[in-house]
Coordinates of C-alpha atoms in Angstrom, one line a residue:
Chain A
X6 CA 170.2 78.7 85.3
X7 CA 171.1 75.5 87.0
X8 CA 171.8 72.4 85.0
X9 CA 168.7 70.5 83.8
X10 CA 166.4 71.8 86.4
X11 CA 162.9 73.2 86.1
X12 CA 162.2 71.4 82.8
X13 CA 158.8 72.2 81.3
X14 CA 156.5 69.2 81.1
X15 CA 157.0 67.2 77.9
X16 CA 160.6 68.3 77.4
X17 CA 163.7 66.2 77.7
X18 CA 167.2 67.2 78.6
X19 CA 169.2 64.1 78.6
X20 CA 172.9 63.7 77.7
X21 CA 175.5 61.1 77.7
X22 CA 179.3 60.8 77.8
X23 CA 180.4 57.6 76.3
X24 CA 183.8 56.1 76.3
X25 CA 183.5 53.6 73.6
X26 CA 185.7 51.5 71.4
X27 CA 183.2 51.9 68.6
X28 CA 181.4 55.1 67.7
X29 CA 177.8 55.1 68.8
X30 CA 177.3 58.3 66.9
X31 CA 178.0 56.4 63.7
X32 CA 176.3 53.2 64.6
X33 CA 173.0 54.6 65.8
X34 CA 172.3 56.1 62.3
X35 CA 170.1 53.8 60.3
X36 CA 172.5 53.9 57.3
X37 CA 176.1 54.9 56.7
X38 CA 176.7 58.3 55.0
X39 CA 176.2 58.3 51.3
X40 CA 175.7 60.7 48.4
X41 CA 173.1 58.4 46.9
X42 CA 169.6 58.7 48.1
X43 CA 168.9 55.1 47.3
X44 CA 171.3 54.0 50.0
X45 CA 168.9 55.3 52.7
X46 CA 165.6 53.6 53.5
X47 CA 162.6 55.9 53.7
X48 CA 162.3 56.9 57.3
X49 CA 159.3 55.7 59.3
X50 CA 160.0 58.1 62.2
X51 CA 161.3 55.7 64.9
X52 CA 164.9 55.9 63.8
X53 CA 167.2 57.7 66.3
X54 CA 167.9 60.5 63.7
X55 CA 164.2 61.0 62.9
X56 CA 162.4 60.3 66.1
X57 CA 161.9 64.0 67.0
X58 CA 160.9 65.1 63.5
X59 CA 157.3 65.2 62.3
X60 CA 157.8 63.4 59.0
X61 CA 154.4 64.3 57.6
X62 CA 155.5 68.0 57.6
X63 CA 158.5 67.3 55.4
X64 CA 156.2 67.6 52.4
X65 CA 157.7 64.6 50.8
X66 CA 161.4 65.5 51.1
X67 CA 162.0 62.3 53.0
X68 CA 160.2 59.8 50.7
X69 CA 161.0 60.9 47.2
X70 CA 157.6 62.4 46.5
X71 CA 158.7 66.1 46.6
X72 CA 159.4 66.9 43.0
X73 CA 161.4 70.0 42.2
X74 CA 159.4 72.8 40.6
X75 CA 161.5 75.0 38.4
X76 CA 162.3 78.4 39.9
X77 CA 161.1 77.4 43.3
X78 CA 163.9 79.1 45.0
X79 CA 166.0 82.1 43.7
X80 CA 169.6 82.4 44.8
X81 CA 171.4 85.7 44.4
X82 CA 175.0 86.0 45.4
X83 CA 176.6 89.4 46.0
X84 CA 180.4 89.2 46.4
X85 CA 183.1 91.8 46.7
X86 CA 186.2 91.9 44.6
X87 CA 188.6 88.9 44.9
X88 CA 185.7 86.4 45.0
X89 CA 184.8 84.1 42.2
X90 CA 181.2 83.0 41.9
X91 CA 180.3 80.2 39.5
X92 CA 177.3 78.2 38.7
X93 CA 178.3 74.6 37.9
X94 CA 176.8 71.3 37.0
X95 CA 176.6 68.1 39.0
X96 CA 179.8 66.7 37.7
X97 CA 182.0 69.5 39.1
X98 CA 184.8 67.9 41.1
X99 CA 184.7 70.6 43.8
X100 CA 181.3 69.5 45.1
X101 CA 180.8 67.3 48.1
X102 CA 184.3 67.5 49.6
X103 CA 183.4 68.8 53.0
X104 CA 181.2 66.0 54.1
X105 CA 178.8 63.2 52.9
X106 CA 175.1 63.3 53.5
X107 CA 174.2 61.5 56.7
X108 CA 170.5 61.2 56.3
X109 CA 168.0 60.5 53.5
X110 CA 166.9 64.1 53.0
X111 CA 170.5 65.4 52.7
X112 CA 171.2 62.6 50.2
X113 CA 168.0 63.4 48.4
X114 CA 169.2 67.0 48.0
X115 CA 172.6 65.8 46.8
X116 CA 171.0 63.4 44.3
X117 CA 168.5 65.9 43.0
X118 CA 170.1 69.4 42.5
X119 CA 170.8 70.3 38.9
X120 CA 173.1 73.2 39.4
X121 CA 175.3 74.3 42.3
X122 CA 177.0 77.5 43.3
X123 CA 180.6 77.6 44.0
X124 CA 182.1 80.6 45.8
X125 CA 185.8 80.9 45.9
X126 CA 187.9 83.2 47.9
X127 CA 191.5 83.3 46.6
X128 CA 194.4 82.4 48.6
X129 CA 195.4 85.1 51.1
X130 CA 192.6 87.4 50.1
X131 CA 191.2 89.2 53.1
X132 CA 187.7 90.5 52.4
X133 CA 186.6 93.6 54.1
X134 CA 183.0 93.2 53.0
X135 CA 180.8 90.1 53.5
X136 CA 179.7 87.8 50.8
X137 CA 175.9 87.8 50.8
X138 CA 173.9 84.9 49.5
X139 CA 170.2 85.5 49.3
X140 CA 168.0 82.4 49.1
X141 CA 164.4 83.4 48.5
X142 CA 161.6 80.9 48.2
X143 CA 159.0 81.5 45.5
X144 CA 156.7 78.9 46.8
X145 CA 158.0 75.8 45.0
X146 CA 160.0 72.7 45.8
X147 CA 163.8 72.9 45.3
X148 CA 167.0 71.1 45.8
X149 CA 170.3 72.9 46.0
X150 CA 174.0 72.7 46.8
X151 CA 176.5 75.4 47.6
X152 CA 180.2 75.5 48.1
X153 CA 182.2 78.2 49.8
X154 CA 185.9 77.6 49.6
X155 CA 188.6 79.8 51.1
X156 CA 192.2 79.4 49.9
X157 CA 195.0 79.3 52.4
X158 CA 195.1 82.3 54.8
X159 CA 192.1 83.9 53.1
X160 CA 189.6 85.6 55.4
X161 CA 185.8 86.1 54.7
X162 CA 182.4 86.6 56.1
X163 CA 179.4 84.9 54.4
X164 CA 175.8 85.8 55.3
X165 CA 173.2 83.4 53.9
X166 CA 169.7 84.7 54.2
X167 CA 166.7 82.5 53.7
X168 CA 163.4 84.2 53.2
X169 CA 160.1 83.6 51.5
X170 CA 158.2 80.3 51.2
X171 CA 159.7 77.1 49.8
X172 CA 160.1 73.4 50.4
X173 CA 163.9 73.3 50.2
X174 CA 166.5 70.6 50.8
X175 CA 170.0 72.0 50.2
X176 CA 173.4 71.3 51.5
X177 CA 176.3 73.7 52.0
X178 CA 180.0 72.8 51.9
X179 CA 182.6 75.1 53.6
X180 CA 186.2 74.2 52.6
X181 CA 188.8 76.2 54.6
X182 CA 192.4 76.1 53.4
X183 CA 195.3 76.2 55.8
X184 CA 195.2 79.2 58.1
X185 CA 191.9 80.5 56.6
X186 CA 189.3 82.2 58.6
X187 CA 185.6 81.9 57.7
X188 CA 182.6 83.3 59.5
X189 CA 179.2 82.1 58.2
X190 CA 175.9 83.5 59.3
X191 CA 172.9 81.4 58.2
X192 CA 169.7 83.1 58.9
X193 CA 166.4 81.1 58.5
X194 CA 163.9 83.9 58.3
X195 CA 161.4 82.0 56.4
X196 CA 157.6 82.5 56.0
X197 CA 155.7 80.4 58.4
X198 CA 154.8 77.7 55.8
X199 CA 158.3 77.0 54.6
X200 CA 160.2 73.7 55.0
X201 CA 164.0 73.7 55.0
X202 CA 166.2 70.8 55.6
X203 CA 170.0 70.8 55.0
X204 CA 173.4 69.7 56.0
X205 CA 176.1 72.3 56.5
X206 CA 179.5 70.6 56.3
X207 CA 182.7 72.4 57.2
X208 CA 186.2 71.0 56.5
X209 CA 188.6 73.0 58.5
X210 CA 192.2 73.1 57.3
X211 CA 195.3 73.1 59.4
X212 CA 195.3 76.1 61.7
X213 CA 192.1 77.4 60.1
X214 CA 189.2 78.8 62.1
X215 CA 185.6 78.4 61.3
X216 CA 182.8 80.2 62.9
X217 CA 179.2 79.3 62.2
X218 CA 176.3 81.3 63.4
X219 CA 172.9 79.7 62.8
X220 CA 169.9 81.8 63.4
X221 CA 166.5 80.2 63.0
X222 CA 163.3 82.2 63.4
X223 CA 160.9 81.2 60.6
X224 CA 159.5 78.3 58.8
X225 CA 157.0 75.5 59.5
X226 CA 159.8 73.0 59.8
X227 CA 163.5 73.7 59.8
X228 CA 166.0 70.9 60.3
X229 CA 169.7 71.6 59.9
X230 CA 172.9 69.6 60.4
X231 CA 175.8 71.9 61.1
X232 CA 178.8 69.5 61.0
X233 CA 182.5 70.0 61.3
X234 CA 185.5 67.9 60.2
X235 CA 189.2 68.8 60.5
X236 CA 191.6 68.4 57.6
X237 CA 194.7 69.2 59.7
X238 CA 196.0 69.9 63.3
X239 CA 195.3 73.3 65.0
X240 CA 191.9 73.8 63.5
X241 CA 189.2 75.7 65.5
X242 CA 185.5 75.6 65.1
X243 CA 182.9 77.8 66.9
X244 CA 179.3 76.9 66.4
X245 CA 176.8 79.4 67.7
X246 CA 173.1 79.2 67.3
X247 CA 170.0 81.1 68.2
X248 CA 166.4 80.1 67.6
X249 CA 163.0 81.5 68.4
X250 CA 160.5 78.8 68.0
X251 CA 156.9 80.0 67.8
X252 CA 153.5 78.3 68.0
X253 CA 153.4 75.3 65.8
X254 CA 156.9 75.6 64.5
X255 CA 159.4 72.7 64.5
X256 CA 163.0 73.8 64.6
X257 CA 165.7 71.2 64.8
X258 CA 169.5 71.7 64.9
X259 CA 171.7 68.6 64.9
X260 CA 175.3 69.3 65.4
X261 CA 178.3 67.1 65.0
X262 CA 181.9 67.9 65.5
X263 CA 184.2 65.1 64.5
X264 CA 187.5 65.4 66.2
X265 CA 189.5 63.2 64.0
X266 CA 192.8 65.1 64.1
X267 CA 195.0 66.1 67.1
X268 CA 195.1 69.5 68.7
X269 CA 191.9 71.0 67.4
X270 CA 189.3 73.0 69.3
X271 CA 185.5 73.3 69.2
X272 CA 183.0 75.2 71.0
X273 CA 179.2 75.0 70.5
X274 CA 176.7 77.2 72.1
X275 CA 173.0 77.3 71.1
X276 CA 170.3 79.2 72.8
X277 CA 166.6 79.0 72.0
X278 CA 163.3 80.6 73.2
X279 CA 160.0 79.0 72.7
X280 CA 156.5 80.3 72.8
X281 CA 153.1 79.0 71.9
X282 CA 151.2 75.8 71.6
X283 CA 153.1 73.1 69.7
X284 CA 156.3 75.1 69.5
X285 CA 159.0 72.3 69.3
X286 CA 162.8 72.8 69.4
X287 CA 165.2 70.0 69.0
X288 CA 168.9 70.3 69.7
X289 CA 171.3 67.4 69.2
X290 CA 174.9 68.0 70.0
X291 CA 177.2 65.2 69.0
X292 CA 180.9 65.6 69.7
X293 CA 183.2 62.7 68.8
X294 CA 186.8 62.6 70.0
X295 CA 188.5 59.9 68.0
X296 CA 191.5 58.0 69.3
X297 CA 193.9 59.9 67.1
X298 CA 192.5 63.3 68.3
X299 CA 194.9 63.9 71.2
X300 CA 195.0 67.4 72.6
X301 CA 191.4 68.1 71.7
X302 CA 189.6 70.9 73.5
X303 CA 185.9 70.9 73.2
X304 CA 182.8 72.3 74.9
X305 CA 179.1 72.3 73.9
X306 CA 176.2 73.9 75.5
X307 CA 172.5 74.3 74.9
X308 CA 170.1 76.5 76.8
X309 CA 166.4 76.8 76.2
X310 CA 163.9 79.3 77.6
X311 CA 160.3 78.3 77.5
X312 CA 158.0 81.3 77.6
X313 CA 154.6 79.7 77.6
X314 CA 152.8 76.4 78.2
X315 CA 152.5 74.0 75.3
X316 CA 156.0 74.3 74.0
X317 CA 158.4 71.4 74.0
X318 CA 162.2 71.0 73.9
X319 CA 164.3 68.0 73.3
X320 CA 167.9 68.7 74.0
X321 CA 170.5 65.8 73.7
X322 CA 174.2 66.5 74.1
X323 CA 176.4 63.5 73.4
X324 CA 180.0 63.4 73.9
X325 CA 182.1 60.4 72.9
X326 CA 185.7 60.2 73.9
X327 CA 188.0 57.6 72.6
X328 CA 191.3 59.0 74.0
X329 CA 192.1 60.4 77.5
X330 CA 194.9 62.6 76.1
X331 CA 192.8 65.7 75.7
X332 CA 192.8 69.2 77.0
X333 CA 189.2 69.3 77.9
X334 CA 185.8 68.1 77.0
X335 CA 182.4 69.1 78.4
X336 CA 178.8 69.5 77.7
X337 CA 175.8 71.3 79.3
X338 CA 172.2 71.5 78.6
X339 CA 169.5 73.2 80.5
X340 CA 165.8 74.1 79.8
X341 CA 164.1 76.6 82.0
X342 CA 160.8 78.3 81.9
X343 CA 159.8 81.9 82.3
X344 CA 157.1 81.3 84.8
X345 CA 154.3 83.0 86.6
X346 CA 156.4 83.6 89.7
X347 CA 159.1 85.4 87.7
X348 CA 156.5 87.5 85.9
X349 CA 154.9 88.3 89.3
X350 CA 158.2 89.3 90.7
X351 CA 159.1 91.7 87.9
X352 CA 155.6 93.2 87.7
X353 CA 155.6 93.7 91.5
X354 CA 158.4 96.1 90.8
X355 CA 156.3 98.2 88.5
X356 CA 157.4 96.5 85.2
X357 CA 154.5 95.7 82.9
X358 CA 154.1 92.1 81.5
X359 CA 155.4 92.8 78.0
X360 CA 158.4 94.6 79.3
X361 CA 159.1 91.8 81.8
X362 CA 159.1 89.2 79.1
X363 CA 161.3 91.4 76.9
X364 CA 163.7 91.9 79.7
X365 CA 164.1 88.2 80.3
X366 CA 164.4 87.2 76.7
X367 CA 166.8 89.9 75.8
X368 CA 168.9 89.0 78.8
X369 CA 168.8 85.3 77.8
X370 CA 170.1 86.0 74.3
X371 CA 172.4 88.9 74.9
X372 CA 175.5 87.0 75.9
X373 CA 175.3 84.9 72.8
X374 CA 174.5 87.8 70.4
X375 CA 177.6 89.6 71.7
X376 CA 179.8 86.7 70.5
X377 CA 178.7 87.1 66.9
X378 CA 181.1 90.0 66.3
X379 CA 179.2 91.4 63.3
X380 CA 177.4 94.6 64.4
X381 CA 174.8 94.7 61.6
X382 CA 173.9 91.0 62.2
X383 CA 173.7 91.6 65.9
X384 CA 171.4 94.6 65.5
X385 CA 169.2 92.8 63.1
X386 CA 168.9 89.8 65.5
X387 CA 167.9 92.0 68.4
X388 CA 165.3 93.7 66.2
X389 CA 163.9 90.3 65.2
X390 CA 163.8 89.2 68.8
X391 CA 161.8 92.2 69.7
X392 CA 159.4 91.6 66.8
X393 CA 159.0 87.9 67.8
X394 CA 158.1 89.1 71.4
X395 CA 155.6 91.7 70.1
X396 CA 153.9 89.1 68.0
X397 CA 153.5 86.9 71.0
X398 CA 151.7 89.3 73.4
Chain B
X17 CA 149.2 111.7 103.5
X18 CA 149.2 108.2 101.9
X19 CA 146.8 105.8 103.6
X20 CA 146.4 102.1 102.9
X21 CA 142.9 100.9 104.0
X22 CA 142.0 97.3 104.2
X23 CA 138.4 96.6 105.0
X24 CA 136.8 93.2 105.7
X25 CA 139.2 91.5 103.3
X26 CA 138.3 87.8 102.5
X27 CA 140.7 85.8 100.4
X28 CA 140.7 82.2 99.3
X29 CA 143.0 79.9 97.3
X30 CA 142.3 76.8 95.1
X31 CA 144.0 73.8 96.5
X32 CA 143.3 70.2 95.6
X33 CA 140.2 71.1 93.7
X34 CA 138.7 72.8 96.7
X35 CA 138.4 76.4 97.6
X36 CA 140.0 77.3 100.9
X37 CA 139.3 80.6 102.7
X38 CA 142.5 81.9 104.2
X39 CA 141.7 85.5 105.1
X40 CA 138.5 85.9 106.9
X41 CA 137.8 89.5 107.3
X42 CA 140.9 91.6 107.7
X43 CA 140.6 95.2 108.8
X44 CA 143.7 97.5 108.9
X45 CA 144.7 101.0 108.2
X46 CA 148.3 101.9 107.5
X47 CA 149.2 105.6 107.2
X48 CA 152.4 107.1 105.9
X49 CA 155.1 107.3 108.6
X50 CA 153.5 104.5 110.7
X51 CA 155.0 101.0 111.2
X52 CA 152.7 98.1 111.9
X53 CA 154.0 94.8 112.9
X54 CA 151.9 91.8 112.0
X55 CA 152.8 88.8 114.0
X56 CA 151.3 85.4 114.0
X57 CA 151.9 81.6 114.0
X58 CA 152.6 79.7 110.8
X59 CA 149.6 79.2 108.6
X60 CA 147.7 82.2 110.1
X61 CA 147.5 83.9 106.8
X62 CA 150.2 86.6 107.2
X63 CA 151.9 85.9 103.9
X64 CA 148.5 85.5 102.1
X65 CA 147.8 89.1 103.2
X66 CA 151.1 90.3 101.8
X67 CA 150.7 88.5 98.5
X68 CA 147.0 89.5 98.1
X69 CA 147.8 93.2 98.6
X70 CA 150.5 92.8 95.9
X71 CA 148.1 91.0 93.6
X72 CA 149.6 87.6 93.3
X73 CA 147.3 85.6 90.8
X74 CA 147.1 82.6 93.1
X75 CA 144.9 84.4 95.6
X76 CA 141.2 85.2 94.9
X77 CA 139.6 88.1 96.7
X78 CA 136.1 87.0 97.6
X79 CA 135.0 90.2 99.3
X80 CA 136.2 93.3 101.1
X81 CA 138.2 96.3 99.8
X82 CA 141.7 97.7 99.6
X83 CA 142.3 101.3 98.8
X84 CA 145.5 103.4 98.6
X85 CA 144.6 107.1 99.0
X86 CA 141.1 106.2 98.0
X87 CA 142.1 104.4 94.8
X88 CA 140.8 100.8 94.5
X89 CA 143.9 98.6 94.7
X90 CA 142.1 95.4 93.9
X91 CA 141.1 96.8 90.5
X92 CA 144.8 97.3 89.6
X93 CA 147.2 94.9 87.9
X94 CA 150.3 93.8 89.8
X95 CA 152.5 96.4 88.1
X96 CA 149.9 99.2 88.5
X97 CA 149.9 98.5 92.2
X98 CA 153.7 98.9 92.3
X99 CA 153.5 102.1 90.4
X100 CA 150.8 103.4 92.7
X101 CA 153.3 103.1 95.5
X102 CA 152.9 99.6 97.0
X103 CA 156.1 97.5 97.6
X104 CA 156.3 93.9 98.7
X105 CA 159.7 92.6 100.0
X106 CA 159.3 88.9 99.4
X107 CA 160.2 86.1 101.7
X108 CA 161.4 84.0 98.8
X109 CA 162.5 86.3 96.0
X110 CA 162.5 84.7 92.6
X111 CA 165.5 84.0 90.3
X112 CA 165.4 85.7 86.9
X113 CA 168.0 84.1 84.6
X114 CA 169.6 86.4 82.2
X115 CA 168.6 89.7 83.8
X116 CA 171.3 91.5 85.6
X117 CA 170.6 93.3 88.9
X118 CA 171.6 96.6 87.4
X119 CA 169.4 96.2 84.4
X120 CA 166.5 95.1 86.6
X121 CA 166.9 98.0 89.1
X122 CA 167.0 100.6 86.4
X123 CA 164.0 99.1 84.5
X124 CA 162.0 98.9 87.7
X125 CA 163.0 102.5 88.8
X126 CA 162.0 103.8 85.3
X127 CA 158.7 102.1 85.6
X128 CA 157.9 103.3 89.1
X129 CA 159.2 106.8 88.7
X130 CA 157.5 107.2 85.3
X131 CA 160.8 108.3 83.7
X132 CA 164.3 106.9 83.3
X133 CA 166.6 108.1 86.1
X134 CA 169.5 110.2 84.9
X135 CA 172.3 107.9 84.4
X136 CA 175.0 109.7 86.4
X137 CA 172.9 110.3 89.5
X138 CA 171.4 106.9 89.2
X139 CA 174.7 105.1 89.2
X140 CA 175.8 107.1 92.3
X141 CA 172.4 106.5 94.0
X142 CA 172.7 102.7 93.5
X143 CA 176.3 102.6 94.6
X144 CA 175.7 104.5 97.8
X145 CA 172.5 102.5 98.6
X146 CA 174.4 99.2 98.0
X147 CA 177.3 100.5 100.2
X148 CA 174.8 101.2 103.0
X149 CA 173.6 97.5 102.8
X150 CA 177.2 96.4 102.7
X151 CA 176.8 94.9 99.3
X152 CA 179.8 94.4 96.9
X153 CA 179.4 96.5 93.8
X154 CA 180.1 93.4 91.7
X155 CA 176.6 92.3 92.9
X156 CA 175.0 94.6 90.3
X157 CA 176.4 92.4 87.4
X158 CA 174.9 89.2 88.8
X159 CA 171.6 87.8 87.6
X160 CA 168.6 88.7 89.7
X161 CA 168.6 86.4 92.8
X162 CA 170.5 83.7 90.9
X163 CA 172.8 81.9 93.2
X164 CA 172.2 84.5 96.0
X165 CA 172.5 83.4 99.5
X166 CA 169.5 83.9 101.8
X167 CA 171.1 87.1 103.2
X168 CA 171.9 88.5 99.7
X169 CA 168.4 88.0 98.6
X170 CA 167.0 90.0 101.6
X171 CA 169.6 92.8 101.1
X172 CA 168.6 92.9 97.5
X173 CA 164.9 93.3 98.4
X174 CA 165.7 96.1 100.8
X175 CA 168.0 97.7 98.1
X176 CA 164.9 97.9 95.9
X177 CA 162.8 99.2 98.8
X178 CA 165.3 102.1 99.2
X179 CA 165.5 102.8 95.6
X180 CA 161.8 102.6 94.7
X181 CA 160.7 104.7 97.7
X182 CA 157.1 103.3 97.9
X183 CA 154.2 104.9 99.9
X184 CA 153.5 101.6 101.6
X185 CA 156.1 98.8 102.1
X186 CA 155.1 95.3 103.0
X187 CA 158.0 93.3 104.4
X188 CA 157.1 89.6 104.3
X189 CA 159.3 87.8 106.9
X190 CA 162.3 89.7 105.8
X191 CA 164.0 88.6 109.0
X192 CA 163.6 84.9 108.5
X193 CA 166.8 83.0 107.8
X194 CA 169.1 86.0 108.6
X195 CA 171.9 85.9 111.1
X196 CA 172.3 88.7 113.6
X197 CA 174.7 90.7 111.4
X198 CA 172.6 90.5 108.3
X199 CA 169.4 91.3 110.3
X200 CA 171.0 94.4 111.7
X201 CA 172.2 95.6 108.2
X202 CA 168.8 94.9 106.6
X203 CA 167.0 96.6 109.5
X204 CA 169.1 99.7 109.2
X205 CA 168.1 99.8 105.5
X206 CA 164.4 99.6 106.5
X207 CA 164.9 102.3 109.1
X208 CA 166.6 104.6 106.6
X209 CA 163.4 104.4 104.6
X210 CA 161.1 104.9 107.6
X211 CA 163.1 107.9 108.9
X212 CA 162.1 109.8 105.7
X213 CA 158.6 109.6 107.3
X214 CA 157.1 109.0 103.7
X215 CA 156.5 105.3 104.0
X216 CA 153.9 103.3 105.8
X217 CA 155.5 99.9 106.8
X218 CA 153.7 96.6 107.3
X219 CA 156.2 94.3 108.9
X220 CA 155.2 90.7 108.7
X221 CA 157.1 88.5 111.0
X222 CA 157.0 85.3 113.0
X223 CA 159.6 86.4 115.5
X224 CA 159.9 89.4 117.9
X225 CA 163.7 89.5 117.2
X226 CA 163.5 92.0 114.4
X227 CA 161.4 94.4 116.5
X228 CA 164.5 95.1 118.6
X229 CA 165.9 96.8 115.4
X230 CA 162.7 98.1 113.9
X231 CA 160.4 99.7 116.5
X232 CA 156.7 99.3 115.5
X233 CA 154.1 101.8 116.4
X234 CA 151.4 99.1 116.4
X235 CA 151.5 95.4 116.8
X236 CA 148.8 93.1 115.5
X237 CA 148.4 89.5 116.3
X238 CA 147.2 87.5 113.2
X239 CA 145.4 84.3 113.9
X240 CA 143.1 82.2 111.8
X241 CA 142.9 84.6 108.9
X242 CA 142.1 87.8 110.8
X243 CA 143.6 90.2 113.3
X244 CA 142.9 88.7 116.8
X245 CA 144.4 91.5 118.8
X246 CA 146.0 94.9 118.3
X247 CA 148.1 97.0 120.6
X248 CA 151.3 99.0 120.9
X249 CA 154.9 97.8 121.0
X250 CA 154.2 96.2 124.5
X251 CA 152.0 93.6 122.8
X252 CA 155.2 92.2 121.2
X253 CA 156.7 91.7 124.6
X254 CA 153.7 89.7 125.7
X255 CA 154.1 87.5 122.6
X256 CA 157.7 87.1 123.4
X257 CA 156.9 85.7 126.8
X258 CA 153.7 83.8 126.1
X259 CA 153.9 82.8 122.5
X260 CA 150.9 82.4 120.1
X261 CA 149.3 79.6 122.0
X262 CA 146.4 81.5 123.3
X263 CA 145.5 82.8 119.8
X264 CA 145.9 79.4 118.1
X265 CA 143.6 77.7 120.5
X266 CA 141.1 80.5 120.1
X267 CA 141.4 80.1 116.3
X268 CA 140.9 76.3 116.5
X269 CA 137.6 76.6 118.5
X270 CA 136.3 79.4 116.4

């Protein structure tokens, strides 16, 4: 797919590379980061960080009217030996170290949760089994907070599964000790009425490597902020994402990688397919290379495949560079459509319409799915993609 | 013996909120083993005929019939037509992002043959056919038509023709945009298929050049949406010398 060509009507694929003395990523937010919801005005929808989001579908998460209903969401954590799982109160000093809420809903979540889960992998522990966190919505409103912390040189895989129906605002902190390796898969497989907003902060230690795989299929509205900060040199972050946005769904992924430390790497690759009237995917990729971050190597990419009319994509990569002493920095965004001519071409070779669509979508996602490196997750994704396609025909 | 019969075919398209008739009564019979060249000036409706036979949704059949061995082609969906034995080599093949040539060829062969080809013989078959068209094996791993040069696109079309072995092959301006070497290679591919004697070929072209490599049994001059004159290979020589002028004028006054 060529860059930014063949963009379906109503979609945008704009990007910018700014060389700025002052960070525009920071200044275009309507308020500075804060843990306190009171520091953020109630959004009206025209703010840079809210302009793509249908506020009326946030079910009150943004204006303080969404009141937690006890037992709205059940969290079950299954962890192998060597892992400590705790439920803690708001005053636990381990909460909130990986990042500060950047918008009102993230701050609302931080201001409203009553208990948090803290999952700790001991120093040098190398897990052979994944930690599984099942977040199941029981139809209520909930606020949550989770912390996953790896000691130095620990290695772990965490799979967070979101299912059921809920109105949920929850943040997750990933704290990686020096040389630690963490892979996180966050699957948003919600019922079609669910609303899920959250900020996922990673603090990547010296020489540590963080891999995040965000998979969004379900929900009425899902809006996630995967964010990365580095605590020391030599850190690596890989942010992979895959979404399949159906009729009427709003799925928004807002990434930020803050290169504040020298000699760190980051790579972001998100791919989405859209189908049906009112399907709306938003991808914001902010990469900030601060003046101190010499030797940075970063690339970000977003690809969208629009399968039917009536779907909309807004894809905005932003790369902000404050030092020239870097290894590399790049971004790419492209939105293409599976159109009647492609369908005709495949069908004229005997391939039926359903198989043609499947061929194209599987091909589109295959390269990304292969990068996940977790066979059971890969198999489940491919199955899910098949199911999404079946539902569409 | 497979026979494609086109009877009094009328086809129109919607353009600028108006219906425009492009084919105005085409009659043509193509039998297995025969090669028919359809020649004509730009805008005469040659490509419309090709795409209408393949079932492109842009074209509306307003009257007439098309049958393949007595089966009503016009009742079939695009993929059914291909499985029934029709093949269209397109003038402008379409890019399919994310789908590799090898995956595409295998999926298509599976659909047309009704069962998945055995992997071992299939790989060999594809390799040999590609070699015959002087295509690099690495080609199979590229995405369908993505970033292909004009010559690569046409070779890829003929590769499919050779692998899918249709009953009737329609080649829509396969020669356009090819240099002499590429034209020879592509023509050799078409001739390999013709030599089996199992395919009827409808060769649509603007130029007589390709007819030096692919000898037609019949030549039809297409003008103003119908066949204006039919003859043997000698008709092509006449066109080479005199051009389409006589037919265009006739069309304009009709």
